Short mmCIF file of C-alpha atoms and ligand atoms in Angstrom, two decimals:
data_model
loop_
_atom_site.label_atom_id
_atom_site.label_comp_id
_atom_site.label_asym_id
_atom_site.label_seq_id
_atom_site.Cartn_x
_atom_site.Cartn_y
_atom_site.Cartn_z
CA MET A 1 -0.83 -0.38 31.31
CA ALA A 2 1.44 -0.01 28.31
CA ALA A 3 5.23 -0.45 28.44
CA LYS A 4 6.71 2.82 29.75
CA TRP A 5 9.18 3.30 26.92
CA LEU A 6 6.29 3.72 24.48
CA LYS A 7 5.50 7.19 25.88
CA ASP A 8 8.05 8.79 23.62
CA ALA A 9 8.39 6.06 21.00
CA VAL A 10 8.35 6.74 17.27
CA PHE A 11 8.58 3.60 15.15
CA TYR A 12 10.24 3.04 11.80
CA GLU A 13 8.90 0.08 9.83
CA ILE A 14 11.49 -1.79 7.80
CA TYR A 15 10.64 -4.18 5.00
CA PRO A 16 13.99 -5.98 5.24
CA GLN A 17 14.10 -7.13 1.62
CA SER A 18 14.30 -3.51 0.45
CA PHE A 19 16.14 -1.45 3.03
CA TYR A 20 19.87 -1.78 2.48
CA ASP A 21 21.92 -4.53 0.85
CA THR A 22 25.49 -4.93 2.14
CA ASN A 23 26.54 -8.10 0.30
CA ALA A 24 25.55 -7.12 -3.24
CA ASP A 25 23.07 -9.98 -3.69
CA GLY A 26 20.30 -7.51 -4.53
CA ILE A 27 18.31 -7.98 -1.34
CA GLY A 28 18.47 -6.13 1.97
CA ASP A 29 20.05 -7.73 5.04
CA PHE A 30 20.47 -7.37 8.80
CA ASN A 31 23.92 -5.81 8.38
CA GLY A 32 22.27 -3.22 6.17
CA ILE A 33 19.87 -2.29 8.95
CA ILE A 34 22.78 -2.09 11.39
CA GLU A 35 24.66 0.26 9.06
CA LYS A 36 21.68 2.56 8.83
CA LEU A 37 20.86 2.78 12.54
CA ASP A 38 22.45 6.22 12.80
CA TYR A 39 20.26 7.43 9.94
CA ILE A 40 17.16 6.12 11.73
CA LYS A 41 18.19 7.72 15.01
CA ASP A 42 18.96 11.02 13.34
CA LEU A 43 15.54 10.94 11.74
CA GLY A 44 14.01 10.87 15.22
CA CYS A 45 12.84 7.25 15.32
CA ASN A 46 13.74 5.27 18.42
CA ALA A 47 12.06 1.95 17.66
CA LEU A 48 11.86 -0.47 14.73
CA TRP A 49 9.29 -2.90 13.45
CA ILE A 50 10.94 -5.38 11.10
CA ASN A 51 8.61 -7.37 8.82
CA PRO A 52 8.92 -11.16 9.14
CA CYS A 53 12.54 -12.16 8.70
CA PHE A 54 12.22 -15.88 9.39
CA ASP A 55 12.88 -18.90 7.23
CA SER A 56 10.13 -19.05 4.63
CA PRO A 57 9.34 -20.06 1.06
CA PHE A 58 8.27 -16.41 0.66
CA LYS A 59 4.93 -16.99 -1.00
CA ASP A 60 3.62 -14.10 1.11
CA ALA A 61 6.82 -12.12 1.62
CA GLY A 62 7.66 -14.04 4.81
CA TYR A 63 4.19 -14.06 6.36
CA ASP A 64 4.37 -17.77 5.58
CA VAL A 65 6.83 -18.88 8.25
CA ARG A 66 8.60 -22.22 7.79
CA ASP A 67 10.68 -22.02 10.97
CA TYR A 68 9.86 -19.49 13.69
CA LYS A 69 13.23 -19.85 15.36
CA LYS A 70 15.54 -19.46 12.41
CA VAL A 71 16.00 -16.32 10.37
CA ALA A 72 15.88 -16.44 6.58
CA PRO A 73 19.46 -16.95 5.28
CA ARG A 74 18.97 -14.15 2.77
CA TYR A 75 19.03 -11.64 5.68
CA GLY A 76 21.86 -13.27 7.63
CA THR A 77 22.04 -15.59 10.64
CA ASN A 78 20.36 -15.62 14.04
CA GLU A 79 23.66 -14.24 15.38
CA ASP A 80 23.43 -11.30 12.96
CA LEU A 81 19.94 -10.55 14.27
CA TYR A 82 21.16 -10.71 17.89
CA HIS A 83 23.91 -8.34 16.87
CA LEU A 84 21.29 -6.03 15.37
CA PHE A 85 19.38 -6.02 18.70
CA ASP A 86 22.59 -5.09 20.55
CA ALA A 87 23.65 -2.43 18.10
CA ALA A 88 20.16 -0.88 18.16
CA HIS A 89 20.00 -0.92 21.96
CA GLN A 90 23.36 0.81 22.18
CA LYS A 91 21.82 3.68 20.23
CA GLY A 92 18.61 3.72 22.28
CA ILE A 93 16.55 2.02 19.58
CA ARG A 94 14.12 -0.82 20.45
CA VAL A 95 13.27 -3.59 18.03
CA LEU A 96 9.95 -5.36 17.46
CA LEU A 97 9.84 -8.50 15.36
CA ASP A 98 6.77 -9.57 13.41
CA LEU A 99 4.93 -12.50 15.00
CA VAL A 100 2.61 -14.48 12.75
CA PRO A 101 0.52 -16.55 15.18
CA GLY A 102 -2.54 -17.35 13.03
CA HIS A 103 -0.92 -19.54 10.40
CA THR A 104 2.35 -20.99 9.20
CA SER A 105 3.69 -21.86 5.80
CA GLU A 106 2.41 -25.13 4.38
CA GLU A 107 6.11 -26.08 4.46
CA HIS A 108 6.40 -25.76 8.25
CA GLU A 109 7.41 -29.01 9.94
CA TRP A 110 4.32 -28.85 12.17
CA PHE A 111 2.12 -28.87 9.09
CA ARG A 112 4.02 -31.69 7.42
CA MET A 113 3.48 -33.77 10.54
CA SER A 114 -0.16 -32.72 10.73
CA GLN A 115 -0.72 -33.98 7.18
CA LYS A 116 0.28 -37.52 8.08
CA ALA A 117 -2.44 -40.20 8.20
CA GLU A 118 -1.02 -41.59 11.41
CA LYS A 119 -1.98 -39.63 14.52
CA ASN A 120 0.89 -37.68 16.12
CA GLU A 121 1.64 -34.72 18.38
CA TYR A 122 0.86 -32.26 15.57
CA SER A 123 -2.34 -33.81 14.18
CA ASN A 124 -4.43 -31.12 15.89
CA ARG A 125 -1.95 -28.25 15.48
CA TYR A 126 -4.03 -27.24 12.43
CA ILE A 127 -7.77 -27.45 11.87
CA TRP A 128 -8.90 -30.52 9.95
CA THR A 129 -12.30 -31.95 9.19
CA ASN A 130 -12.69 -35.71 9.65
CA PHE A 131 -13.04 -36.82 6.05
CA CYS A 132 -11.45 -35.92 2.73
CA PHE A 133 -14.83 -34.88 1.27
CA GLU A 134 -16.10 -33.08 4.37
CA PRO A 135 -16.10 -29.35 3.73
CA ALA A 136 -15.22 -26.90 6.48
CA VAL A 137 -18.45 -24.99 5.89
CA GLY A 138 -18.12 -21.24 6.37
CA PHE A 139 -14.31 -21.20 6.16
CA PRO A 140 -11.77 -21.24 3.34
CA TYR A 141 -10.35 -24.75 3.17
CA ILE A 142 -8.29 -27.13 1.04
CA GLY A 143 -8.71 -30.82 0.36
CA GLY A 144 -6.86 -33.47 -1.59
CA GLU A 145 -3.30 -32.43 -0.74
CA SER A 146 -2.28 -34.90 1.94
CA GLU A 147 -2.31 -38.55 2.91
CA ARG A 148 -4.55 -37.65 5.85
CA SER A 149 -8.26 -37.94 5.05
CA GLY A 150 -9.65 -34.51 5.87
CA THR A 151 -9.76 -30.94 4.65
CA TYR A 152 -7.90 -28.13 6.42
CA LEU A 153 -8.69 -24.50 7.09
CA LEU A 154 -6.73 -21.61 5.63
CA ASN A 155 -6.06 -18.35 7.43
CA PHE A 156 -5.10 -16.21 4.42
CA PHE A 157 -3.54 -17.36 1.13
CA LYS A 158 -3.52 -21.02 0.05
CA CYS A 159 0.02 -21.38 1.40
CA GLN A 160 -1.08 -20.42 4.95
CA PRO A 161 -2.96 -23.17 6.86
CA ALA A 162 -4.66 -21.92 10.03
CA LEU A 163 -3.17 -22.88 13.37
CA ASN A 164 -5.62 -24.48 15.77
CA TYR A 165 -6.57 -22.41 18.84
CA GLY A 166 -10.01 -24.04 19.00
CA PHE A 167 -13.55 -22.83 18.33
CA LEU A 168 -15.60 -20.64 20.60
CA LYS A 169 -18.66 -22.90 20.17
CA PRO A 170 -17.63 -26.23 18.72
CA ASP A 171 -20.59 -27.71 16.88
CA LYS A 172 -18.85 -30.51 14.97
CA PRO A 173 -16.74 -33.39 16.23
CA TRP A 174 -13.64 -32.01 14.47
CA LYS A 175 -13.87 -28.60 16.13
CA LEU A 176 -11.86 -28.44 19.35
CA SER A 177 -12.94 -26.24 22.24
CA VAL A 178 -10.60 -23.42 23.23
CA ASP A 179 -9.59 -25.31 26.38
CA HIS A 180 -8.84 -28.59 24.63
CA PRO A 181 -5.23 -29.58 25.49
CA ASP A 182 -4.25 -29.52 21.80
CA ALA A 183 -5.63 -25.99 21.34
CA ILE A 184 -3.73 -24.92 24.45
CA ALA A 185 -0.62 -26.61 23.06
CA THR A 186 -0.75 -24.29 20.03
CA ARG A 187 -0.87 -21.24 22.28
CA GLU A 188 2.00 -22.58 24.38
CA ALA A 189 4.03 -23.22 21.22
CA MET A 190 3.53 -19.58 20.23
CA LYS A 191 4.57 -18.40 23.70
CA ASP A 192 7.68 -20.52 23.31
CA VAL A 193 8.49 -18.70 20.05
CA MET A 194 8.00 -15.35 21.78
CA ARG A 195 10.24 -16.33 24.69
CA PHE A 196 12.90 -17.49 22.23
CA TRP A 197 13.22 -14.06 20.59
CA LEU A 198 12.65 -12.01 23.73
CA ARG A 199 15.49 -13.90 25.40
CA GLY A 200 17.52 -13.23 22.27
CA GLY A 201 17.04 -9.50 22.86
CA CYS A 202 14.03 -8.28 20.91
CA ASP A 203 11.72 -5.80 22.63
CA GLY A 204 8.35 -7.20 21.61
CA PHE A 205 6.22 -7.97 18.60
CA ARG A 206 3.98 -6.59 15.94
CA VAL A 207 1.31 -9.26 15.72
CA ASP A 208 -0.12 -10.27 12.38
CA MET A 209 -3.91 -10.78 12.11
CA ALA A 210 -4.11 -10.70 15.90
CA ALA A 211 -7.88 -11.16 15.96
CA SER A 212 -7.82 -14.35 13.89
CA LEU A 213 -6.92 -17.06 16.42
CA VAL A 214 -10.15 -18.61 17.70
CA LYS A 215 -12.52 -19.62 14.93
CA GLY A 216 -16.23 -18.89 15.13
CA ASP A 217 -15.42 -16.17 17.65
CA ASP A 218 -18.11 -13.69 18.72
CA GLU A 219 -18.15 -9.99 17.84
CA GLN A 220 -16.26 -9.07 20.97
CA LYS A 221 -13.62 -11.65 20.01
CA SER A 222 -13.88 -13.09 23.50
CA GLY A 223 -12.16 -16.40 22.62
CA THR A 224 -9.16 -14.76 20.93
CA SER A 225 -8.97 -12.01 23.57
CA ALA A 226 -8.72 -14.57 26.39
CA ILE A 227 -5.68 -16.07 24.67
CA TRP A 228 -3.94 -12.72 24.36
CA ARG A 229 -4.68 -11.89 27.98
CA ASP A 230 -3.00 -15.16 28.90
CA VAL A 231 0.00 -14.21 26.76
CA ARG A 232 0.07 -10.80 28.44
CA ARG A 233 0.22 -12.43 31.89
CA MET A 234 3.26 -14.38 30.73
CA LEU A 235 4.89 -11.19 29.42
CA ASP A 236 4.13 -9.22 32.59
CA LEU A 237 5.82 -11.89 34.65
CA GLU A 238 8.76 -12.72 32.44
CA PHE A 239 9.35 -9.71 30.14
CA PRO A 240 7.64 -6.69 31.72
CA ASP A 241 9.25 -4.25 29.26
CA ALA A 242 8.05 -6.06 26.14
CA ALA A 243 5.64 -4.17 23.88
CA MET A 244 2.96 -5.62 21.65
CA VAL A 245 1.23 -3.90 18.76
CA SER A 246 -1.64 -5.63 17.03
CA GLU A 247 -2.93 -5.71 13.53
CA TRP A 248 -6.51 -5.81 14.81
CA SER A 249 -8.08 -2.52 13.65
CA ASN A 250 -10.18 -2.22 16.73
CA PRO A 251 -8.19 -0.44 19.43
CA PRO A 252 -10.83 -0.80 22.19
CA LEU A 253 -10.94 -4.59 21.76
CA ALA A 254 -7.20 -5.01 21.19
CA LEU A 255 -6.22 -3.02 24.27
CA ARG A 256 -8.74 -4.90 26.41
CA ALA A 257 -7.09 -8.07 25.17
CA GLY A 258 -3.80 -6.88 26.66
CA TYR A 259 -2.11 -5.15 23.73
CA ASP A 260 -0.11 -1.97 24.35
CA MET A 261 -1.20 -0.52 21.02
CA ASP A 262 -3.30 -1.27 17.96
CA PHE A 263 -2.75 0.03 14.44
CA TYR A 264 -5.09 2.56 12.96
CA LEU A 265 -5.37 0.94 9.52
CA ASN A 266 -6.63 2.08 6.18
CA HIS A 267 -9.90 0.23 5.83
CA PRO A 268 -12.03 1.69 3.06
CA GLY A 269 -14.51 4.06 4.64
CA GLY A 270 -12.62 4.01 7.96
CA GLY A 271 -11.63 7.31 9.57
CA TYR A 272 -7.95 7.04 8.80
CA SER A 273 -8.57 6.42 5.10
CA THR A 274 -10.48 9.69 4.86
CA LEU A 275 -7.33 11.60 5.83
CA MET A 276 -5.04 10.35 3.10
CA ARG A 277 -6.60 7.52 1.11
CA ASP A 278 -10.07 8.56 0.19
CA TYR A 279 -9.62 7.18 -3.33
CA TYR A 280 -10.93 3.96 -1.84
CA ASN A 281 -14.42 5.43 -1.68
CA HIS A 282 -16.91 4.40 -4.26
CA ASP A 283 -17.67 7.65 -6.04
CA ALA A 284 -14.08 7.32 -7.33
CA GLU A 285 -13.28 10.88 -6.29
CA ASP A 286 -10.53 11.57 -3.83
CA HIS A 287 -11.77 13.80 -1.00
CA SER A 288 -8.84 13.02 1.29
CA TYR A 289 -8.60 15.68 3.96
CA PHE A 290 -4.93 16.31 3.21
CA LYS A 291 -5.46 16.65 -0.51
CA LYS A 292 -5.45 20.36 -1.21
CA ASP A 293 -8.87 21.81 -2.12
CA ALA A 294 -10.44 18.35 -2.49
CA GLY A 295 -13.32 19.24 -0.19
CA GLY A 296 -12.40 16.70 2.47
CA SER A 297 -13.55 17.15 6.03
CA ILE A 298 -11.55 16.32 9.16
CA ASN A 299 -14.82 15.29 10.84
CA ARG A 300 -15.01 12.01 8.95
CA PHE A 301 -11.80 11.08 10.77
CA LEU A 302 -12.74 12.62 14.10
CA ASP A 303 -16.13 10.90 14.25
CA GLU A 304 -14.40 7.55 14.50
CA TYR A 305 -11.17 8.57 16.18
CA LEU A 306 -12.63 10.45 19.12
CA VAL A 307 -14.84 7.52 20.13
CA TRP A 308 -11.82 5.20 20.08
CA TYR A 309 -9.60 7.76 21.77
CA GLU A 310 -12.00 8.23 24.70
CA ASP A 311 -12.52 4.49 24.99
CA THR A 312 -8.80 3.66 25.05
CA LYS A 313 -7.39 6.60 27.00
CA ASP A 314 -5.05 5.45 29.79
CA LYS A 315 -5.38 1.84 28.63
CA GLY A 316 -2.84 1.83 25.82
CA TYR A 317 -2.37 3.48 22.47
CA ILE A 318 -3.74 3.90 19.01
CA ALA A 319 -0.89 3.70 16.49
CA PRO A 320 -1.29 5.97 13.45
CA LEU A 321 0.87 5.14 10.46
CA THR A 322 2.09 6.91 7.36
CA CYS A 323 1.58 3.70 5.38
CA ASN A 324 2.69 0.10 5.67
CA HIS A 325 3.80 -2.74 3.41
CA ASP A 326 0.14 -3.53 2.61
CA THR A 327 -1.01 -0.08 1.49
CA LEU A 328 -0.30 2.29 -1.35
CA ARG A 329 2.32 4.82 -0.37
CA PRO A 330 0.87 8.19 0.62
CA ARG A 331 2.84 9.78 -2.23
CA TYR A 332 0.42 7.95 -4.57
CA ASN A 333 -2.11 10.76 -4.25
CA LEU A 334 -0.41 13.44 -2.14
CA ASP A 335 2.43 15.71 -3.25
CA PRO A 336 5.34 16.53 -0.92
CA SER A 337 3.74 19.73 0.40
CA GLU A 338 0.53 17.84 1.21
CA LEU A 339 2.59 15.08 2.83
CA LYS A 340 4.28 17.58 5.14
CA LEU A 341 0.92 18.55 6.58
CA ALA A 342 -0.36 14.98 6.76
CA TYR A 343 2.74 13.90 8.67
CA ALA A 344 2.53 17.00 10.89
CA PHE A 345 -0.89 15.78 11.96
CA LEU A 346 -0.01 12.08 12.33
CA PHE A 347 3.13 12.88 14.34
CA THR A 348 1.28 15.21 16.70
CA LEU A 349 -1.51 12.77 17.52
CA PRO A 350 -1.53 10.93 20.85
CA GLY A 351 -0.50 7.29 20.80
CA VAL A 352 2.52 5.87 19.01
CA PRO A 353 3.25 6.84 15.39
CA PHE A 354 4.76 4.50 12.80
CA LEU A 355 6.72 5.75 9.80
CA TYR A 356 7.13 3.33 6.88
CA TYR A 357 10.66 3.36 5.41
CA GLY A 358 10.88 5.73 2.46
CA ASP A 359 7.76 7.73 3.34
CA GLU A 360 10.07 10.29 4.95
CA ILE A 361 11.38 11.19 1.49
CA GLY A 362 8.04 10.71 -0.28
CA MET A 363 8.97 7.57 -2.20
CA ARG A 364 6.50 6.83 -4.95
CA TYR A 365 4.19 3.89 -5.35
CA LEU A 366 5.43 2.06 -8.47
CA ASP A 367 3.24 0.09 -10.82
CA LEU A 368 4.93 -3.33 -10.78
CA PRO A 369 4.09 -6.98 -11.38
CA THR A 370 3.52 -8.97 -8.23
CA LYS A 371 6.47 -10.25 -6.19
CA GLU A 372 6.25 -12.83 -3.38
CA GLY A 373 2.48 -12.57 -3.05
CA GLY A 374 2.55 -8.79 -2.96
CA TYR A 375 0.07 -8.08 -5.81
CA PHE A 376 -0.94 -4.40 -5.63
CA ARG A 377 1.22 -4.06 -2.50
CA THR A 378 4.44 -4.72 -4.44
CA GLY A 379 4.67 -1.09 -5.59
CA SER A 380 5.09 0.04 -1.96
CA ARG A 381 7.91 -2.43 -1.28
CA THR A 382 10.64 -1.15 -3.59
CA PRO A 383 14.25 -0.49 -2.52
CA MET A 384 15.01 2.46 -0.28
CA GLN A 385 16.47 5.37 -2.25
CA TRP A 386 19.62 6.51 -0.48
CA ASN A 387 21.53 8.51 -3.07
CA SER A 388 22.10 9.08 -6.78
CA SER A 389 24.67 6.31 -7.24
CA ARG A 390 24.09 2.87 -8.75
CA ASN A 391 20.71 1.35 -7.78
CA LEU A 392 20.06 4.59 -5.89
CA GLY A 393 22.50 3.48 -3.23
CA PHE A 394 20.44 0.44 -2.19
CA SER A 395 22.79 -2.24 -3.49
CA GLU A 396 26.06 -2.64 -5.34
CA GLY A 397 24.69 -5.74 -7.01
CA ASN A 398 23.54 -6.07 -10.60
CA GLU A 399 20.41 -4.19 -11.50
CA GLU A 400 18.72 -7.39 -12.74
CA ASP A 401 19.35 -9.09 -9.39
CA LEU A 402 17.54 -6.48 -7.32
CA TYR A 403 14.63 -7.75 -5.23
CA LEU A 404 12.50 -5.10 -6.92
CA PRO A 405 13.50 -2.30 -9.29
CA VAL A 406 14.27 1.14 -7.92
CA ASP A 407 12.21 4.16 -8.97
CA PRO A 408 13.36 4.88 -12.56
CA ALA A 409 12.16 8.52 -12.53
CA GLN A 410 14.75 11.24 -13.13
CA ASP A 411 13.49 13.02 -10.02
CA ALA A 412 13.28 9.93 -7.80
CA PRO A 413 13.56 11.30 -4.26
CA THR A 414 16.69 10.33 -2.34
CA VAL A 415 17.93 10.78 1.20
CA GLU A 416 21.15 12.40 0.00
CA ALA A 417 19.40 15.11 -2.04
CA GLN A 418 16.84 15.87 0.65
CA GLU A 419 19.43 16.11 3.39
CA LYS A 420 20.93 19.06 1.50
CA ASP A 421 17.62 20.90 1.11
CA PRO A 422 16.45 22.59 4.32
CA SER A 423 12.83 22.67 3.13
CA SER A 424 12.68 19.01 2.04
CA LEU A 425 10.13 16.54 3.28
CA LEU A 426 12.93 14.64 5.03
CA ASN A 427 14.05 17.69 6.98
CA THR A 428 10.45 18.53 7.86
CA VAL A 429 9.98 15.01 9.23
CA LYS A 430 13.14 15.41 11.31
CA GLU A 431 11.92 18.72 12.71
CA LEU A 432 8.48 17.32 13.51
CA LEU A 433 9.90 14.31 15.32
CA ALA A 434 12.41 16.45 17.22
CA LEU A 435 9.51 18.67 18.30
CA ARG A 436 7.56 15.62 19.49
CA HIS A 437 10.53 14.48 21.57
CA ARG A 438 10.99 17.99 22.99
CA TYR A 439 7.40 18.48 24.24
CA GLU A 440 5.87 15.82 26.44
CA ASP A 441 2.45 17.23 25.57
CA LEU A 442 2.95 15.99 22.00
CA GLN A 443 3.88 12.47 23.04
CA ALA A 444 1.75 9.37 23.55
CA ASP A 445 -0.03 10.42 26.76
CA GLY A 446 -0.57 14.15 26.16
CA ASP A 447 -4.28 15.05 26.13
CA PHE A 448 -6.00 15.61 22.81
CA SER A 449 -9.10 17.74 22.26
CA VAL A 450 -10.65 19.50 19.31
CA ILE A 451 -11.07 23.27 19.39
CA CYS A 452 -12.45 23.80 15.89
CA SER A 453 -13.28 21.40 13.10
CA GLU A 454 -15.79 23.53 11.21
CA PRO A 455 -15.57 23.49 7.42
CA GLY A 456 -14.08 26.75 6.11
CA ARG A 457 -12.08 27.28 9.34
CA PRO A 458 -8.65 26.06 10.24
CA PHE A 459 -8.65 22.77 12.11
CA VAL A 460 -7.49 23.65 15.62
CA TYR A 461 -6.70 21.12 18.32
CA ARG A 462 -5.05 20.98 21.67
CA ARG A 463 -2.34 18.66 22.93
CA GLY A 464 -1.89 19.29 26.64
CA ASP A 465 -1.04 23.01 26.91
CA LEU A 466 -0.10 23.31 23.25
CA LEU A 467 -2.41 24.61 20.55
CA LEU A 468 -2.09 23.28 17.01
CA ALA A 469 -3.62 24.69 13.85
CA LEU A 470 -3.79 23.19 10.39
CA ASN A 471 -5.06 24.24 6.98
CA PRO A 472 -4.44 21.82 4.10
CA ASP A 473 -6.27 23.93 1.48
CA SER A 474 -4.82 26.75 -0.62
CA ALA A 475 -6.84 29.73 0.69
CA ALA A 476 -6.11 31.24 4.11
CA LYS A 477 -8.55 30.36 6.93
CA GLU A 478 -9.32 32.35 10.05
CA LEU A 479 -10.78 31.69 13.46
CA SER A 480 -11.69 34.09 16.23
CA LEU A 481 -9.68 32.69 19.07
CA ASP A 482 -7.87 34.19 21.98
CA THR A 483 -4.49 32.53 21.93
CA GLY A 484 -3.32 34.56 24.97
CA ASP A 485 0.44 34.94 25.07
CA LYS A 486 1.11 31.79 23.12
CA LYS A 487 3.92 32.02 20.59
CA VAL A 488 4.48 30.04 17.44
CA LEU A 489 6.93 27.26 18.40
CA PHE A 490 6.99 25.57 15.02
CA ARG A 491 5.42 26.20 11.68
CA ILE A 492 5.09 24.99 8.14
CA GLY A 493 3.97 27.86 5.91
CA ASN A 494 2.53 30.86 7.74
CA VAL A 495 0.36 31.22 10.79
CA SER A 496 -0.29 34.45 12.68
CA THR A 497 -2.19 35.57 15.75
CA ALA A 498 -3.43 39.15 16.19
CA ASP A 499 -6.45 40.87 17.75
CA GLY A 500 -8.08 37.67 18.92
CA LYS A 501 -7.81 36.16 15.48
CA LEU A 502 -5.84 33.12 14.40
CA THR A 503 -4.98 33.15 10.69
CA VAL A 504 -3.64 30.02 9.05
CA GLU A 505 -2.46 30.63 5.51
CA GLY A 506 -2.96 28.06 2.76
CA GLN A 507 -1.11 24.77 3.29
CA SER A 508 0.11 25.75 6.72
CA PHE A 509 0.51 24.22 10.15
CA ALA A 510 1.69 25.57 13.48
CA VAL A 511 2.26 24.57 17.05
CA LEU A 512 1.68 27.37 19.56
CA GLY A 513 2.75 27.30 23.18
C1 NOJ B 601 -1.19 -9.00 7.22
C2 NOJ B 601 0.17 -8.69 6.70
O1 NOJ B 601 0.45 -7.32 6.95
C3 NOJ B 601 0.14 -9.02 5.22
O2 NOJ B 601 1.29 -8.53 4.56
C4 NOJ B 601 0.00 -10.51 5.08
O3 NOJ B 601 -0.14 -10.83 3.71
C5 NOJ B 601 -1.24 -11.02 5.82
N1 NOJ B 601 -1.40 -10.42 7.12
C6 NOJ B 601 -1.18 -12.52 6.02
O4 NOJ B 601 -0.23 -12.86 6.99
#
């Protein structure tokens, strides 16, 4: 059973480096988030996910944590973060922090201790083979960097040694079982981190690489799942309102492991990618469903989604997202009118939607050199564009000190300009989210079923008692359908019902009820 407040939750993801800088040092900060809470609320978002904001050498933008209990000074102090929790709660906004349980930075004190030749409390906190020349066959590993004779496993980049939660089937002396006291100590240490921030006032966690804990796990991830179920028992007892969203990409498994929600991510060939990111496919042509006249079919999405939806119904939520800090922004291949329809769909799906900062104004993906381990992801992490003033309102600092450059285009979208234009993407997002809050049928638990997904027809689906119709292409599409006495409650473009026929003009969307 998912936390009750998720029923009507809409999340806003903040990459803290780039949201709003209040001390002119060129990088965003907690006070900046506090100052923009009214903007977020007005947009229709009532929950935040803040990317890792803990002390770190920032070789992977903070996903390399050096101290789980101390925030990175560049964002402020722990007290500033507590203040952010309070200020958000006063406005009815919940806050999830980013928990990175699979690895730490190589500069974390636990790892420094683990590297020592002499045995100590942290020797088994990471996964080491028994000899400096013994490879960890089948896993990425590093040797030759410590006084301890052994090689250690990595969980992601070189700077991120894997924490030790044990192996499902240990077949070497250096592999601990999942119930070895030292493997359990790692899990308890992570629970301690969670308690620390939950007591400080956060409302839960987005969990990085949630499926990566137990090594040599089976396909069902039974070893890792057992750990998360244990964590869930702790939460149910001590923090029953806390919410957990996983980066797992398998909602049935993640929800069975005790998560409230799992992200629907953009894996190449996966259903979600076919909606907006089909340029990942190998014929190099973009047949994204929301790309006008690109010949995309909604069924490539539905084939995967409906199986997951049926499997997870009443157990928790699938979390669709506009984008995140790891993906190209949707504006990369979709223009603002295409984005309106894509968001209309994402924000009227069941489950819990996530909006990445800046996607509400259609910020562009910029072609930039890598920053803090971002590589191709860097172009989606640029400063939020608030207005037409210096540094597009992100910072009063010097341009050369900015964390990343702002969009140099003459027509760079900004919040200020779009607020003044009733037909802007920003105002459409506001209307869509207001509609979602107004009708329970559109929220997390409202039923979803497909009425028509035939090529050449409008895509028509039901949410509870509401009927929704969508046509991303340029020519009008019709469907013989008795819509009874339903009226158009909301529309983008033009949709009409007459004589048992539903007509959805090109690039149009409507909610009927
Ligand atoms: C997934 C995060 O979203 C990504 O940004 C990070 O680089 C990896 N996990 C490693 O923590």
